[in-house]
Amino acid sequence: MPRPILATIHPQAIRNNLACVRRAAHEAKLMCVTKANAYGHGIEHAFEGLRAADGFAVLELQEAQRLRSLDWRGPILLLEGVFEPRDLELCSRLGLWHSVHCDEQIDWLAAHKTQVPHRVFLKMNSGMNRLGFKPERFRSAYARLNALPQIEEISFITHFSDADGPRGIAHQLEVFLRTTQDLPGERSVCNSAGVMSFGADARARNDWVRPGIVLYGSSPDYPQRTAEDWGLQPAMTLSTKVIGVQALQAGDTVGYGSTFTADGEMRVGVIACGYADGYPRHCGTGTPVLVNGVRTRLLGRVSMDMICVDLTPVPDAGMGSEVVLWGRSPSTGVVLGIDEVAAAGGTVGYELMCAVAPRVPVVSDEDLNKMPKR
Ligand SMILES: *Cc1c(COP(=O)(O)O)cnc(C)c1O
């Protein structure tokens, strides 16, 4: 028997989440972000839930190729553009849109021989200070691009640093809109937090929004609002089983470093999941876990291949009982939000879903349902 750990993807939940963003985005088009292998869900699995997208945004050429081999003929944007000149050949061949954030990328385009002129998204550094042209350099970059025969259409893009926080987006949005105001072209500024919180404002939503995390069912502004508050459903369930049970007496300790000590008799379930599966090692005693759909808590330290959990609230649990680390319990439908687990480990849902390790099999529940029954 294989080790029981499994990541199950729920395309129906992704469809639901896409519909939530669609409502928040009004008439803006959705460029669904599937970088990092669709935030760990697998591009092929996520695509099943994202067929209603207007476009996709990815980081790597290989991700764009995978979307094209799924027969996606619509827009695909390379969020960071090309990393070297010869990448432009594949952009021509696959009809990819790409960001242009620096002078070197314009040099490469100027030297690129292509039959098909490209659509590019000129990126502004409106305050995040990662990629993009500063506002004072933006219009000269535009003029240079606009003069190139390799360019068919120029759109404008920027990224917010605080769409989910108290600082907000106004300072960046003002700079972006002011600098681009008389330039012809489509605009895109909002990520998930931006569209969910500010999508009602036409100046904020613009032509294209770029949702990522909401599609996968994690709240873009946790803990202010939870995934449930937003109407989002978990797109991934990380599940496993109890593979051992220990009966403890008062004074017994659990795991490396003996960080948990029992204060009376109790039963402990040992479960097949550890940090080598991508479960965060920083999650300590008290982190929520579902056993047979009942909320209980992690005990002691996370080790490489195992975690221990308190079976006190689930007296009927034992060897082989269902365990959910995050997502939806298949037997009961109870949900444990990935954001809650992430917060217990001092991180965000994004990191947990992206970090599911290669040794964890990833399946789609729709594929499972399609398998012939014996
Ligand atoms: C990752 C990314 C997004 C999506 O961000 P979420 O917070 O996951 O919605 C949007 N735009 C850019 C430029 C990105 O890099």
Coordinates of C-alpha atoms and ligand atoms in Angstrom, one line a residue:
M1 CA 0.0 0.0 0.0
P2 CA 1.3 3.5 -0.8
R3 CA 1.8 5.9 2.0
P4 CA -1.6 7.4 2.6
I5 CA -0.8 11.1 2.1
L6 CA -2.6 12.7 -0.8
A7 CA -3.4 16.2 -2.2
T8 CA -6.8 16.2 -3.8
I9 CA -7.7 19.1 -6.1
H10 CA -11.4 20.2 -6.4
P11 CA -12.0 21.8 -9.9
Q12 CA -15.6 22.5 -8.9
A13 CA -14.3 24.7 -6.0
I14 CA -12.1 26.6 -8.4
R15 CA -15.1 27.2 -10.7
N16 CA -17.0 28.6 -7.6
N17 CA -14.0 30.8 -6.7
L18 CA -13.7 32.1 -10.3
A19 CA -17.4 33.0 -10.2
C20 CA -16.8 35.0 -7.0
V21 CA -14.0 37.0 -8.6
R22 CA -16.0 37.5 -11.7
R23 CA -18.7 39.2 -9.6
A24 CA -16.2 41.3 -7.8
A25 CA -14.5 42.3 -11.1
H26 CA -17.8 43.5 -12.8
E27 CA -17.0 43.8 -16.5
A28 CA -13.2 43.6 -16.2
K29 CA -11.6 40.5 -17.8
L30 CA -10.0 37.8 -15.7
M31 CA -6.4 36.9 -16.3
C32 CA -6.1 33.9 -14.0
V33 CA -2.7 33.5 -12.4
T34 CA -1.3 29.9 -12.7
K35 CA 2.3 30.6 -11.9
A36 CA 4.2 28.2 -9.6
N37 CA 2.3 25.3 -11.2
A38 CA -1.0 26.9 -10.4
Y39 CA 0.0 27.6 -6.8
G40 CA 0.9 23.9 -6.3
H41 CA -2.4 22.6 -7.6
G42 CA -1.0 21.4 -11.0
I43 CA -1.7 23.5 -14.1
E44 CA -3.7 20.6 -15.7
H45 CA -5.9 20.1 -12.7
A46 CA -6.5 23.9 -12.1
F47 CA -7.2 24.4 -15.8
E48 CA -10.3 22.2 -15.5
G49 CA -11.7 24.7 -13.0
L50 CA -10.5 27.7 -15.0
R51 CA -12.0 27.2 -18.4
A52 CA -14.1 30.3 -18.0
A53 CA -11.0 32.5 -17.7
D54 CA -10.4 35.3 -20.2
G55 CA -6.7 34.7 -20.1
F56 CA -3.9 33.2 -18.0
A57 CA -0.8 34.8 -16.4
V58 CA 2.3 32.6 -15.8
L59 CA 5.9 33.0 -14.8
E60 CA 7.7 30.5 -17.0
L61 CA 7.6 29.6 -20.6
Q62 CA 7.1 26.0 -19.7
E63 CA 3.9 26.9 -17.9
A64 CA 2.7 28.7 -21.0
Q65 CA 3.5 25.7 -23.2
R66 CA 1.5 23.4 -20.9
L67 CA -1.5 25.7 -21.3
R68 CA -1.1 25.6 -25.0
S69 CA -0.9 21.8 -25.0
L70 CA -4.3 21.8 -23.1
D71 CA -5.5 23.6 -26.2
W72 CA -5.9 27.0 -24.6
R73 CA -5.8 29.4 -27.6
G74 CA -6.6 32.6 -25.6
P75 CA -4.3 35.1 -24.0
I76 CA -1.3 34.0 -21.9
L77 CA 0.8 36.7 -20.2
L78 CA 4.4 36.1 -19.0
L79 CA 4.3 38.2 -15.8
E80 CA 8.0 38.9 -15.7
G81 CA 8.5 38.9 -19.4
V82 CA 11.3 37.0 -21.0
F83 CA 14.5 36.1 -19.2
E84 CA 16.8 36.0 -22.3
P85 CA 16.5 37.0 -25.9
R86 CA 15.9 33.6 -27.4
D87 CA 12.7 33.3 -25.2
L88 CA 11.2 35.8 -27.7
E89 CA 11.1 33.1 -30.4
L90 CA 8.8 31.0 -28.3
C91 CA 6.7 34.0 -27.6
S92 CA 6.3 34.5 -31.3
R93 CA 5.6 30.8 -31.9
L94 CA 3.1 30.4 -29.0
G95 CA 1.5 33.8 -29.4
L96 CA 2.4 34.9 -25.8
W97 CA 1.9 38.3 -24.4
H98 CA 4.8 39.4 -22.2
S99 CA 5.7 42.1 -19.7
V100 CA 8.4 44.5 -20.4
H101 CA 9.9 45.9 -17.2
C102 CA 13.5 47.0 -18.1
D103 CA 15.6 48.5 -20.9
E104 CA 17.3 45.2 -21.7
Q105 CA 14.0 43.6 -22.6
I106 CA 13.4 46.4 -25.1
D107 CA 16.9 45.9 -26.5
W108 CA 16.2 42.2 -27.0
L109 CA 12.9 43.0 -28.7
A110 CA 14.6 45.5 -31.0
A111 CA 17.0 42.8 -32.2
H112 CA 14.3 40.1 -32.5
K113 CA 13.3 38.9 -35.9
T114 CA 9.7 38.0 -36.1
Q115 CA 6.9 37.7 -38.6
V116 CA 4.3 38.2 -35.9
P117 CA 4.4 41.5 -33.9
H118 CA 4.0 41.1 -30.2
R119 CA 1.6 42.4 -27.6
V120 CA 3.5 43.6 -24.5
F121 CA 2.5 44.9 -21.1
L122 CA 4.8 47.8 -20.1
K123 CA 5.3 47.5 -16.4
M124 CA 5.5 50.5 -14.1
N125 CA 7.2 50.5 -10.7
S126 CA 4.6 52.6 -9.0
G127 CA 6.0 52.1 -5.5
M128 CA 6.6 48.4 -4.9
N129 CA 10.2 48.8 -6.1
R130 CA 10.5 45.3 -7.5
L131 CA 10.1 45.2 -11.3
G132 CA 9.2 48.0 -13.7
F133 CA 10.1 51.5 -15.0
K134 CA 9.8 54.3 -12.5
P135 CA 7.0 56.8 -13.4
E136 CA 9.5 59.4 -14.7
R137 CA 11.1 56.9 -17.1
F138 CA 7.9 55.2 -18.1
R139 CA 6.9 57.5 -21.1
S140 CA 10.4 57.3 -22.7
A141 CA 10.2 53.5 -22.4
Y142 CA 6.8 53.7 -24.0
A143 CA 8.1 55.9 -26.9
R144 CA 11.0 53.4 -27.5
L145 CA 8.7 50.4 -27.6
N146 CA 6.1 52.2 -29.7
A147 CA 8.7 52.9 -32.4
L148 CA 9.6 49.2 -32.8
P149 CA 8.1 47.2 -35.8
Q150 CA 8.2 44.1 -33.5
I151 CA 5.4 45.6 -31.4
E152 CA 1.8 45.4 -32.3
E153 CA 0.1 46.6 -29.1
I154 CA 1.2 48.1 -25.8
S155 CA -0.8 47.6 -22.5
F156 CA 0.0 48.9 -19.1
I157 CA 0.6 47.0 -15.9
T158 CA 1.6 47.7 -12.3
H159 CA 1.5 45.7 -9.0
F160 CA 0.3 46.8 -5.6
S161 CA 2.3 46.2 -2.4
D162 CA -0.6 46.8 0.1
A163 CA -3.9 45.7 -1.5
D164 CA -4.5 43.6 1.6
G165 CA -3.3 46.0 4.2
P166 CA -4.0 49.3 5.9
R167 CA -1.8 51.4 3.5
G168 CA -4.1 50.4 0.6
I169 CA -3.7 51.1 -3.2
A170 CA -4.6 54.8 -3.6
H171 CA -1.0 56.1 -3.7
Q172 CA 0.1 53.7 -6.3
L173 CA -3.1 53.8 -8.3
E174 CA -2.8 57.7 -8.6
V175 CA 0.7 57.5 -9.9
F176 CA -0.1 54.8 -12.4
L177 CA -3.3 56.5 -13.8
R178 CA -1.7 59.9 -13.9
T179 CA 1.4 58.7 -15.8
T180 CA -0.6 56.6 -18.3
Q181 CA -3.6 58.9 -18.7
D182 CA -3.3 59.9 -22.3
L183 CA -1.6 56.8 -23.5
P184 CA -3.8 54.4 -25.6
G185 CA -3.9 50.8 -24.4
E186 CA -5.5 48.4 -21.9
R187 CA -4.6 48.5 -18.2
S188 CA -4.2 45.9 -15.4
V189 CA -3.4 46.6 -11.8
C190 CA -5.4 44.4 -9.4
N191 CA -4.3 41.1 -7.8
S192 CA -6.8 39.1 -5.7
A193 CA -6.9 41.5 -2.8
G194 CA -7.1 44.4 -5.1
V195 CA -10.1 43.1 -7.1
M196 CA -12.0 41.7 -4.1
S197 CA -11.7 44.9 -2.1
F198 CA -11.6 47.6 -4.8
G199 CA -13.2 45.9 -7.9
A200 CA -16.4 48.0 -7.5
D201 CA -14.3 51.1 -8.5
A202 CA -13.8 51.2 -12.3
R203 CA -10.6 53.2 -11.9
A204 CA -9.2 50.3 -9.8
R205 CA -10.4 47.3 -11.8
N206 CA -9.5 48.7 -15.2
D207 CA -9.5 46.3 -18.2
W208 CA -7.9 43.2 -16.8
V209 CA -7.6 41.9 -13.2
R210 CA -5.1 39.3 -12.2
P211 CA -6.5 37.0 -9.5
G212 CA -4.4 34.2 -8.1
I213 CA -4.8 33.2 -4.5
V214 CA -8.6 33.6 -4.4
L215 CA -9.0 31.1 -7.2
Y216 CA -7.5 28.5 -4.9
G217 CA -9.8 29.3 -2.0
S218 CA -7.5 31.2 0.3
S219 CA -8.6 34.6 1.6
P220 CA -6.6 37.5 0.1
D221 CA -6.8 39.5 3.4
Y222 CA -6.9 36.9 6.2
P223 CA -7.4 37.5 9.1
Q224 CA -9.6 40.6 8.4
R225 CA -11.9 38.3 6.3
T226 CA -11.8 34.5 6.0
A227 CA -12.2 32.5 2.9
E228 CA -15.8 31.6 4.1
D229 CA -16.6 35.4 4.4
W230 CA -15.6 35.8 0.8
G231 CA -17.7 32.7 -0.3
L232 CA -14.5 30.9 -1.4
Q233 CA -14.1 27.1 -1.2
P234 CA -10.8 25.2 -0.7
A235 CA -9.4 24.0 -4.0
M236 CA -7.0 21.6 -2.3
T237 CA -7.4 19.0 0.4
L238 CA -4.2 17.6 2.0
S239 CA -5.2 14.4 3.6
T240 CA -3.6 11.3 5.2
K241 CA -4.3 8.7 7.8
V242 CA -3.5 7.7 11.4
I243 CA -0.6 5.1 11.1
G244 CA 0.0 4.6 14.9
V245 CA -1.6 5.2 18.3
Q246 CA 0.1 5.8 21.6
A247 CA -1.5 5.8 25.1
L248 CA 0.2 8.4 27.3
Q249 CA 0.3 8.9 31.1
A250 CA 0.7 12.2 32.9
G251 CA 4.3 13.3 32.4
D252 CA 4.9 11.5 29.1
T253 CA 6.2 13.7 26.3
V254 CA 5.7 13.8 22.6
G255 CA 8.3 14.0 19.8
Y256 CA 11.7 15.7 19.3
G257 CA 12.7 18.1 22.0
S258 CA 9.9 16.8 24.2
T259 CA 8.0 20.1 23.7
F260 CA 4.6 18.6 24.7
T261 CA 4.0 17.0 28.1
A262 CA 0.7 15.1 28.9
D263 CA -1.0 16.3 32.1
G264 CA -3.0 13.1 32.3
E265 CA -4.0 10.0 30.4
M266 CA -4.6 10.7 26.7
R267 CA -4.5 9.0 23.3
V268 CA -2.2 10.3 20.6
G269 CA -2.5 9.6 16.9
V270 CA 0.6 9.5 14.8
I271 CA -0.1 10.6 11.3
A272 CA 1.7 10.2 7.9
C273 CA 2.6 13.8 7.1
G274 CA 5.7 15.8 8.0
Y275 CA 7.8 18.7 6.8
A276 CA 9.2 16.6 4.0
D277 CA 5.6 16.6 2.6
G278 CA 5.5 20.4 2.7
Y279 CA 3.7 20.7 6.1
P280 CA 5.3 23.7 7.9
R281 CA 7.7 22.8 10.6
H282 CA 6.9 26.0 12.4
C283 CA 3.4 24.7 13.3
G284 CA 3.5 23.9 16.9
T285 CA 1.2 22.4 19.6
G286 CA -2.3 23.6 19.1
T287 CA -2.3 23.9 15.3
P288 CA -5.8 22.7 14.1
V289 CA -6.1 19.3 12.4
L290 CA -9.3 17.3 11.4
V291 CA -9.5 13.6 12.4
N292 CA -12.7 11.9 11.1
G293 CA -13.9 15.5 10.4
V294 CA -13.5 16.5 14.1
R295 CA -11.2 19.5 14.9
T296 CA -8.3 18.5 17.2
R297 CA -4.8 19.8 17.6
L298 CA -1.2 19.0 16.7
L299 CA 1.1 18.0 19.6
G300 CA 4.8 18.7 19.9
R301 CA 7.1 19.3 16.9
V302 CA 6.5 18.4 13.3
S303 CA 9.1 15.9 12.2
M304 CA 10.2 14.9 8.7
D305 CA 7.6 12.2 8.0
M306 CA 5.2 12.3 11.0
I307 CA 3.0 14.6 13.1
C308 CA 1.3 13.7 16.4
V309 CA -2.2 14.8 17.2
D310 CA -4.5 14.7 20.2
L311 CA -7.2 12.0 19.8
T312 CA -9.1 13.2 23.0
P313 CA -11.9 14.9 21.0
V314 CA -12.3 11.8 18.7
P315 CA -12.5 8.7 21.0
D316 CA -13.6 6.5 18.1
A317 CA -10.5 7.3 16.0
G318 CA -7.7 4.8 15.6
M319 CA -5.4 3.2 13.1
G320 CA -6.5 4.2 9.5
S321 CA -8.7 7.1 10.6
E322 CA -9.0 9.9 8.1
V323 CA -6.9 13.0 8.7
V324 CA -7.2 16.4 7.0
L325 CA -4.3 18.9 7.3
W326 CA -6.2 21.5 5.3
G327 CA -9.2 21.5 3.0
R328 CA -12.4 19.5 3.2
S329 CA -12.9 16.3 5.0
P330 CA -14.2 13.8 2.4
S331 CA -16.3 11.9 5.0
T332 CA -18.0 14.8 6.7
G333 CA -17.6 17.8 4.5
V334 CA -16.1 19.8 7.4
V335 CA -13.6 22.4 6.2
L336 CA -10.3 23.4 7.8
G337 CA -9.1 26.6 6.1
I338 CA -5.5 26.6 4.9
D339 CA -5.2 30.2 6.2
E340 CA -5.7 29.0 9.8
V341 CA -3.0 26.4 9.5
A342 CA -0.7 28.9 7.8
A343 CA -1.3 31.5 10.6
A344 CA -0.4 28.9 13.2
G345 CA 2.9 28.4 11.4
G346 CA 3.6 32.1 11.0
T347 CA 3.1 32.1 7.2
V348 CA 0.4 32.5 4.6
G349 CA -1.8 30.1 2.6
Y350 CA 0.2 30.9 -0.5
E351 CA 3.4 29.3 0.9
L352 CA 1.6 26.1 2.1
M353 CA -0.1 25.4 -1.2
C354 CA 3.1 26.1 -3.2
A355 CA 5.2 24.0 -0.9
V356 CA 3.4 20.6 -1.2
A357 CA 6.4 18.3 -1.8
P358 CA 7.0 16.3 -5.0
R359 CA 6.6 13.1 -3.0
V360 CA 2.9 13.9 -2.3
P361 CA 0.6 12.5 -5.1
V362 CA -1.7 15.1 -6.5
V363 CA -5.1 14.0 -8.0
S364 CA -8.2 15.7 -9.1
D365 CA -11.5 14.5 -7.6
E366 CA -13.1 14.8 -11.0
D367 CA -10.5 12.4 -12.5
L368 CA -11.2 10.0 -9.6
N369 CA -14.9 10.2 -10.2
K370 CA -14.3 9.4 -13.9
M371 CA -12.4 6.2 -13.2
P372 CA -14.3 3.1 -14.0
K373 CA -16.0 1.5 -11.0
R374 CA -15.4 -2.2 -10.5
Ligands
LIG1 C1 1.3 36.6 -8.4 C2 0.8 37.8 -9.0 C3 -0.5 38.1 -9.1 C4 -1.6 37.3 -8.3 O1 -1.5 37.6 -6.9 P1 -2.6 37.1 -5.9 O2 -2.2 37.8 -4.6 O3 -2.3 35.6 -5.8 O4 -3.9 37.3 -6.4 C5 -0.9 39.2 -9.8 N1 0.0 40.0 -10.4 C6 1.3 39.7 -10.4 C7 2.2 40.6 -11.1 C8 1.8 38.6 -9.7 O5 3.1 38.4 -9.7

